[in-house]
mmCIF file of C-alpha atoms in Angstrom:
data_model
loop_
_atom_site.group_PDB
_atom_site.id
_atom_site.type_symbol
_atom_site.label_atom_id
_atom_site.label_comp_id
_atom_site.label_asym_id
_atom_site.label_seq_id
_atom_site.Cartn_x
_atom_site.Cartn_y
_atom_site.Cartn_z
ATOM 1 C CA UNK A 64 18.897 49.238 -37.982
ATOM 2 C CA UNK A 65 21.700 46.706 -37.562
ATOM 3 C CA UNK A 66 21.958 47.635 -33.893
ATOM 4 C CA UNK A 67 18.220 47.082 -33.422
ATOM 5 C CA UNK A 68 18.441 43.702 -35.151
ATOM 6 C CA UNK A 69 21.429 42.787 -33.008
ATOM 7 C CA UNK A 70 19.552 43.769 -29.834
ATOM 8 C CA UNK A 71 16.549 41.665 -30.874
ATOM 9 C CA UNK A 72 18.823 38.711 -31.557
ATOM 10 C CA UNK A 73 20.581 39.143 -28.212
ATOM 11 C CA UNK A 74 17.254 39.385 -26.382
ATOM 12 C CA UNK A 75 15.960 36.279 -28.165
ATOM 13 C CA UNK A 76 19.084 34.298 -27.278
ATOM 14 C CA UNK A 77 18.850 35.462 -23.679
ATOM 15 C CA UNK A 78 15.152 34.464 -23.506
ATOM 16 C CA UNK A 79 15.893 31.043 -24.974
ATOM 17 C CA UNK A 80 18.686 30.571 -22.451
ATOM 18 C CA UNK A 81 16.432 31.522 -19.540
ATOM 19 C CA UNK A 82 13.655 29.218 -20.767
ATOM 20 C CA UNK A 83 16.060 26.295 -21.057
ATOM 21 C CA UNK A 84 17.468 26.988 -17.612
ATOM 22 C CA UNK A 85 13.972 27.114 -16.103
ATOM 23 C CA UNK A 86 12.964 23.922 -17.914
ATOM 24 C CA UNK A 87 15.970 21.934 -16.729
ATOM 25 C CA UNK A 88 15.871 23.465 -13.263
ATOM 26 C CA UNK A 89 12.248 22.317 -12.926
ATOM 27 C CA UNK A 90 13.112 18.781 -14.019
ATOM 28 C CA UNK A 91 16.119 18.601 -11.709
ATOM 29 C CA UNK A 92 14.129 19.970 -8.754
ATOM 30 C CA UNK A 93 11.284 17.491 -9.269
ATOM 31 C CA UNK A 94 13.705 14.552 -9.591
ATOM 32 C CA UNK A 95 15.578 15.528 -6.428
ATOM 33 C CA UNK A 96 12.293 15.995 -4.535
ATOM 34 C CA UNK A 97 11.032 12.571 -5.640
ATOM 35 C CA UNK A 98 14.366 11.002 -4.677
ATOM 36 C CA UNK A 99 14.193 12.329 -1.121
ATOM 37 C CA UNK A 100 10.497 11.395 -0.952
ATOM 38 C CA UNK A 101 11.363 7.790 -1.809
ATOM 39 C CA UNK A 102 14.076 7.786 0.868
ATOM 40 C CA UNK A 103 11.505 9.005 3.381
ATOM 41 C CA UNK A 104 9.120 6.247 2.284
ATOM 42 C CA UNK A 105 11.891 3.666 2.700
ATOM 43 C CA UNK A 106 12.690 4.910 6.215
ATOM 44 C CA UNK A 107 8.975 4.706 7.070
ATOM 45 C CA UNK A 108 8.914 1.073 5.909
ATOM 46 C CA UNK A 109 11.920 0.313 8.139
ATOM 47 C CA UNK A 110 10.157 1.872 11.145
ATOM 48 C CA UNK A 111 6.936 -0.031 10.446
ATOM 49 C CA UNK A 112 8.749 -3.346 9.967
ATOM 50 C CA UNK A 113 10.725 -2.902 13.200
ATOM 51 C CA UNK A 114 7.492 -2.131 15.067
ATOM 52 C CA UNK A 115 5.869 -5.165 13.422
ATOM 53 C CA UNK A 116 8.677 -7.510 14.518
ATOM 54 C CA UNK A 117 8.903 -6.001 17.998
ATOM 55 C CA UNK A 118 5.185 -6.363 18.748
ATOM 56 C CA UNK A 119 4.990 -9.904 17.376
ATOM 57 C CA UNK A 120 7.867 -10.966 19.632
ATOM 58 C CA UNK A 121 5.811 -10.138 22.731
ATOM 59 C CA UNK A 122 3.405 -12.403 24.577
ATOM 60 C CA UNK A 123 -0.171 -12.187 23.262
ATOM 61 C CA UNK A 124 -2.776 -10.001 24.905
ATOM 62 C CA UNK A 125 -5.651 -12.205 26.091
ATOM 63 C CA UNK A 126 -8.988 -10.839 24.872
ATOM 64 C CA UNK A 127 -12.376 -11.954 26.101
ATOM 65 C CA UNK A 128 -13.929 -8.645 25.124
ATOM 66 C CA UNK A 129 -13.079 -6.192 22.325
ATOM 67 C CA UNK A 130 -12.139 -2.523 22.294
ATOM 68 C CA UNK A 131 -10.640 -0.144 19.751
ATOM 69 C CA UNK A 132 -7.601 1.012 21.720
ATOM 70 C CA UNK A 133 -5.022 -1.426 20.386
ATOM 71 C CA UNK A 134 -1.817 -0.278 18.747
ATOM 72 C CA UNK A 135 -1.081 -1.787 15.347
ATOM 73 C CA UNK A 136 0.476 -5.249 15.252
ATOM 74 C CA UNK A 137 -0.542 -6.024 18.835
ATOM 75 C CA UNK A 138 -0.250 -9.783 19.289
ATOM 76 C CA UNK A 139 -3.540 -11.178 20.603
ATOM 77 C CA UNK A 140 -5.366 -14.338 21.619
ATOM 78 C CA UNK A 141 -9.081 -13.744 21.153
ATOM 79 C CA UNK A 142 -11.797 -15.907 22.718
ATOM 80 C CA UNK A 143 -15.081 -16.045 20.821
ATOM 81 C CA UNK A 144 -16.800 -17.825 17.957
ATOM 82 C CA UNK A 145 -16.866 -17.551 14.166
ATOM 83 C CA UNK A 146 -20.031 -16.460 12.388
ATOM 84 C CA UNK A 147 -20.104 -19.270 9.871
ATOM 85 C CA UNK A 148 -22.834 -18.077 7.516
ATOM 86 C CA UNK A 149 -21.663 -14.477 6.877
ATOM 87 C CA UNK A 150 -18.189 -14.458 5.403
ATOM 88 C CA UNK A 151 -16.499 -12.040 3.007
ATOM 89 C CA UNK A 152 -13.987 -12.459 0.196
ATOM 90 C CA UNK A 153 -11.646 -9.503 -0.343
ATOM 91 C CA UNK A 154 -11.060 -9.539 -4.088
ATOM 92 C CA UNK A 155 -7.984 -8.831 -6.247
ATOM 93 C CA UNK A 156 -5.422 -10.084 -3.753
ATOM 94 C CA UNK A 157 -2.226 -11.324 -5.392
ATOM 95 C CA UNK A 158 -0.017 -14.082 -4.022
ATOM 96 C CA UNK A 159 2.886 -15.561 -6.025
ATOM 97 C CA UNK A 160 1.518 -13.774 -9.109
ATOM 98 C CA UNK A 161 -1.833 -15.520 -8.793
ATOM 99 C CA UNK A 162 -5.153 -13.751 -8.297
ATOM 100 C CA UNK A 163 -7.308 -14.706 -5.370
ATOM 101 C CA UNK A 164 -9.229 -13.625 -2.301
ATOM 102 C CA UNK A 165 -8.422 -12.941 1.320
ATOM 103 C CA UNK A 166 -11.008 -14.685 3.473
ATOM 104 C CA UNK A 167 -12.580 -12.426 6.101
ATOM 105 C CA UNK A 168 -14.754 -14.141 8.694
ATOM 106 C CA UNK A 169 -16.688 -12.262 11.410
ATOM 107 C CA UNK A 170 -15.705 -13.345 14.911
ATOM 108 C CA UNK A 171 -18.137 -12.650 17.727
ATOM 109 C CA UNK A 172 -16.717 -11.683 21.108
ATOM 110 C CA UNK A 173 -19.388 -10.735 23.616
ATOM 111 C CA UNK A 174 -21.700 -8.224 21.986
ATOM 112 C CA UNK A 175 -19.132 -7.080 19.396
ATOM 113 C CA UNK A 176 -17.508 -8.510 16.288
ATOM 114 C CA UNK A 177 -14.143 -8.295 14.580
ATOM 115 C CA UNK A 178 -13.190 -9.413 11.083
ATOM 116 C CA UNK A 179 -10.619 -12.204 11.068
ATOM 117 C CA UNK A 180 -8.324 -12.552 8.069
ATOM 118 C CA UNK A 181 -7.981 -16.323 7.657
ATOM 119 C CA UNK A 182 -5.619 -16.072 4.700
ATOM 120 C CA UNK A 183 -5.492 -16.194 0.915
ATOM 121 C CA UNK A 184 -7.267 -18.611 -1.425
ATOM 122 C CA UNK A 185 -6.802 -18.819 -5.160
ATOM 123 C CA UNK A 186 -9.582 -17.650 -7.460
ATOM 124 C CA UNK A 187 -9.336 -20.413 -10.031
ATOM 125 C CA UNK A 188 -12.734 -19.893 -11.601
ATOM 126 C CA UNK A 189 -14.451 -16.510 -11.429
ATOM 127 C CA UNK A 190 -17.914 -18.063 -11.505
ATOM 128 C CA UNK A 191 -17.158 -20.524 -8.687
ATOM 129 C CA UNK A 192 -16.851 -19.404 -5.076
ATOM 130 C CA UNK A 193 -14.144 -21.375 -3.245
ATOM 131 C CA UNK A 194 -15.088 -23.508 -0.278
ATOM 132 C CA UNK A 195 -14.206 -21.456 2.798
ATOM 133 C CA UNK A 196 -16.247 -23.380 5.333
ATOM 134 C CA UNK A 197 -14.833 -23.778 8.821
ATOM 135 C CA UNK A 198 -14.110 -27.389 9.634
ATOM 136 C CA UNK A 199 -13.100 -27.199 13.300
ATOM 137 C CA UNK A 200 -14.552 -24.264 15.229
ATOM 138 C CA UNK A 201 -12.211 -23.316 18.091
ATOM 139 C CA UNK A 202 -12.965 -21.235 21.151
ATOM 140 C CA UNK A 203 -10.020 -18.909 20.513
ATOM 141 C CA UNK A 204 -7.743 -17.662 17.721
ATOM 142 C CA UNK A 205 -4.177 -16.343 17.722
ATOM 143 C CA UNK A 206 -3.147 -13.424 15.558
ATOM 144 C CA UNK A 207 -2.304 -9.743 15.503
ATOM 145 C CA UNK A 208 -4.144 -6.448 15.080
ATOM 146 C CA UNK A 209 -3.955 -4.917 11.608
ATOM 147 C CA UNK A 210 -5.471 -1.609 10.587
ATOM 148 C CA UNK A 211 -6.522 -2.136 6.981
ATOM 149 C CA UNK A 212 -6.032 0.831 4.661
ATOM 150 C CA UNK A 213 -8.801 1.650 2.222
ATOM 151 C CA UNK A 214 -7.905 0.920 -1.377
ATOM 152 C CA UNK A 215 -8.568 3.323 -4.207
ATOM 153 C CA UNK A 216 -11.770 2.427 -6.038
ATOM 154 C CA UNK A 217 -13.799 4.360 -8.585
ATOM 155 C CA UNK A 218 -17.232 2.920 -7.855
ATOM 156 C CA UNK A 219 -18.933 1.856 -4.667
ATOM 157 C CA UNK A 220 -18.993 -1.881 -4.021
ATOM 158 C CA UNK A 221 -22.094 -3.691 -5.244
ATOM 159 C CA UNK A 222 -22.394 -6.748 -3.050
ATOM 160 C CA UNK A 223 -24.026 -9.919 -4.270
ATOM 161 C CA UNK A 224 -27.116 -11.022 -2.368
ATOM 162 C CA UNK A 225 -25.739 -14.355 -1.211
ATOM 163 C CA UNK A 226 -23.017 -15.020 1.324
ATOM 164 C CA UNK A 227 -20.077 -15.115 1.130
ATOM 165 C CA UNK A 228 -20.012 -11.619 -0.350
ATOM 166 C CA UNK A 229 -17.197 -10.497 -2.641
ATOM 167 C CA UNK A 230 -15.853 -7.047 -1.725
ATOM 168 C CA UNK A 231 -13.218 -4.726 -3.185
ATOM 169 C CA UNK A 232 -12.625 -2.792 0.029
ATOM 170 C CA UNK A 233 -13.271 -3.232 3.740
ATOM 171 C CA UNK A 234 -15.976 -0.690 4.550
ATOM 172 C CA UNK A 235 -16.363 -1.256 8.278
ATOM 173 C CA UNK A 236 -19.525 0.815 8.762
ATOM 174 C CA UNK A 237 -21.287 -0.857 5.846
ATOM 175 C CA UNK A 238 -20.244 -4.352 6.891
ATOM 176 C CA UNK A 239 -21.297 -3.587 10.464
ATOM 177 C CA UNK A 240 -24.793 -2.751 9.179
ATOM 178 C CA UNK A 241 -24.957 -5.998 7.203
ATOM 179 C CA UNK A 242 -23.887 -7.984 10.255
ATOM 180 C CA UNK A 243 -26.267 -6.039 12.469
ATOM 181 C CA UNK A 244 -23.561 -5.813 15.095
ATOM 182 C CA UNK A 245 -20.875 -3.451 16.348
ATOM 183 C CA UNK A 246 -17.739 -4.102 14.278
ATOM 184 C CA UNK A 247 -14.262 -3.110 15.431
ATOM 185 C CA UNK A 248 -12.262 -0.849 13.024
ATOM 186 C CA UNK A 249 -9.410 -3.291 12.537
ATOM 187 C CA UNK A 250 -8.757 -6.834 11.335
ATOM 188 C CA UNK A 251 -7.209 -9.714 13.262
ATOM 189 C CA UNK A 252 -4.747 -11.518 10.983
ATOM 190 C CA UNK A 253 -4.568 -15.145 12.087
ATOM 191 C CA UNK A 254 -1.228 -16.798 12.712
ATOM 192 C CA UNK A 255 -0.110 -19.592 10.444
ATOM 193 C CA UNK A 256 -0.520 -23.267 11.320
ATOM 194 C CA UNK A 257 -3.895 -22.908 13.014
ATOM 195 C CA UNK A 258 -7.069 -24.719 12.145
ATOM 196 C CA UNK A 259 -9.199 -22.874 9.578
ATOM 197 C CA UNK A 260 -6.337 -20.832 8.108
ATOM 198 C CA UNK A 261 -5.259 -20.673 4.491
ATOM 199 C CA UNK A 262 -2.109 -19.108 3.038
ATOM 200 C CA UNK A 263 -1.197 -16.177 5.262
ATOM 201 C CA UNK A 264 0.128 -13.407 3.034
ATOM 202 C CA UNK A 265 2.341 -11.456 5.408
ATOM 203 C CA UNK A 266 1.534 -7.767 5.516
ATOM 204 C CA UNK A 267 5.136 -6.687 6.006
ATOM 205 C CA UNK A 268 8.295 -8.348 4.803
ATOM 206 C CA UNK A 269 11.961 -7.749 5.491
ATOM 207 C CA UNK A 270 13.820 -5.444 3.079
ATOM 208 C CA UNK A 271 10.588 -4.158 1.561
ATOM 209 C CA UNK A 272 12.110 -0.682 1.836
ATOM 210 C CA UNK A 273 14.874 -1.514 -0.666
ATOM 211 C CA UNK A 274 12.644 -0.779 -3.656
ATOM 212 C CA UNK A 275 12.118 2.764 -2.362
ATOM 213 C CA UNK A 276 15.868 3.319 -2.059
ATOM 214 C CA UNK A 277 16.291 1.949 -5.596
ATOM 215 C CA UNK A 278 13.627 4.348 -6.868
ATOM 216 C CA UNK A 279 15.412 7.183 -5.037
ATOM 217 C CA UNK A 280 18.650 6.268 -6.808
ATOM 218 C CA UNK A 281 16.868 6.343 -10.169
ATOM 219 C CA UNK A 282 15.400 9.800 -9.506
ATOM 220 C CA UNK A 283 18.806 11.152 -8.447
ATOM 221 C CA UNK A 284 20.319 9.619 -11.588
ATOM 222 C CA UNK A 285 17.668 11.353 -13.717
ATOM 223 C CA UNK A 286 18.535 14.666 -12.053
ATOM 224 C CA UNK A 287 22.228 14.169 -12.865
ATOM 225 C CA UNK A 288 21.373 13.336 -16.477
ATOM 226 C CA UNK A 289 19.175 16.441 -16.753
ATOM 227 C CA UNK A 290 21.926 18.591 -15.231
ATOM 228 C CA UNK A 291 24.461 17.162 -17.704
ATOM 229 C CA UNK A 292 22.173 17.903 -20.669
ATOM 230 C CA UNK A 293 21.640 21.426 -19.381
ATOM 231 C CA UNK A 294 25.397 22.096 -19.234
ATOM 232 C CA UNK A 295 25.925 20.622 -22.719
ATOM 233 C CA UNK A 296 23.154 22.733 -24.267
ATOM 234 C CA UNK A 297 24.345 25.915 -22.559
ATOM 235 C CA UNK A 298 27.894 25.346 -23.776
ATOM 236 C CA UNK A 299 26.611 24.610 -27.261
ATOM 237 C CA UNK A 300 24.603 27.841 -27.296
ATOM 238 C CA UNK A 301 27.626 29.789 -26.059
ATOM 239 C CA UNK A 302 29.779 28.282 -28.826
ATOM 240 C CA UNK A 303 27.163 29.082 -31.478
ATOM 241 C CA UNK A 304 26.799 32.638 -30.195
ATOM 242 C CA UNK A 305 30.564 33.098 -30.290
ATOM 243 C CA UNK A 306 30.683 31.973 -33.916
ATOM 244 C CA UNK A 307 27.879 34.361 -34.879
ATOM 245 C CA UNK A 308 29.704 37.281 -33.303
#
């Protein structure tokens, strides 16, 4: 009977030990995986930023007609005209911790259109639409090609009837239907210091990858802490088992 009880106790201790090992091993594995994932994300940001700087250092491509074969961040000078009465305000855009809009104005080039990001304006009063009228229409704009990623949203945008329309996401097909014109699947971000621009919130900034490397360090630190706790608990169990014997 004592032998049976001893075997049950031994089996229970062994099971507890295995469960603890599996628990800590899972935590350590997840932390290490997330650490390397953050490093990969940081390296991606470095590659993107280098491509961004390289392309913007080149001479602009002169465009008198549009196509959808541009690489991202291609520097361009586009000849056309703004569509003054059908503008869009991309909502929930933060600049210097202030909420506002990014102003998107259709720009007609031949028989096609492209959305031009004219910059950020503050949303001081939710019930009041800021004045985004174009004061000096020019026959060309300078900027670069930017492929806008879709943001996560739970519900489909419900646009107000009047222009400018406030949007949560850039849905190119839907906007193309509203404009009744072929719309290119990218945005032209205007350069600073041009007529009709606002605050240009740069899409990519130097050292933006550092936060990913910091997050990676935190995940690796968590894995070390979990490993340390695992060793302490295993030693404690071994000490307690030795005392019982």
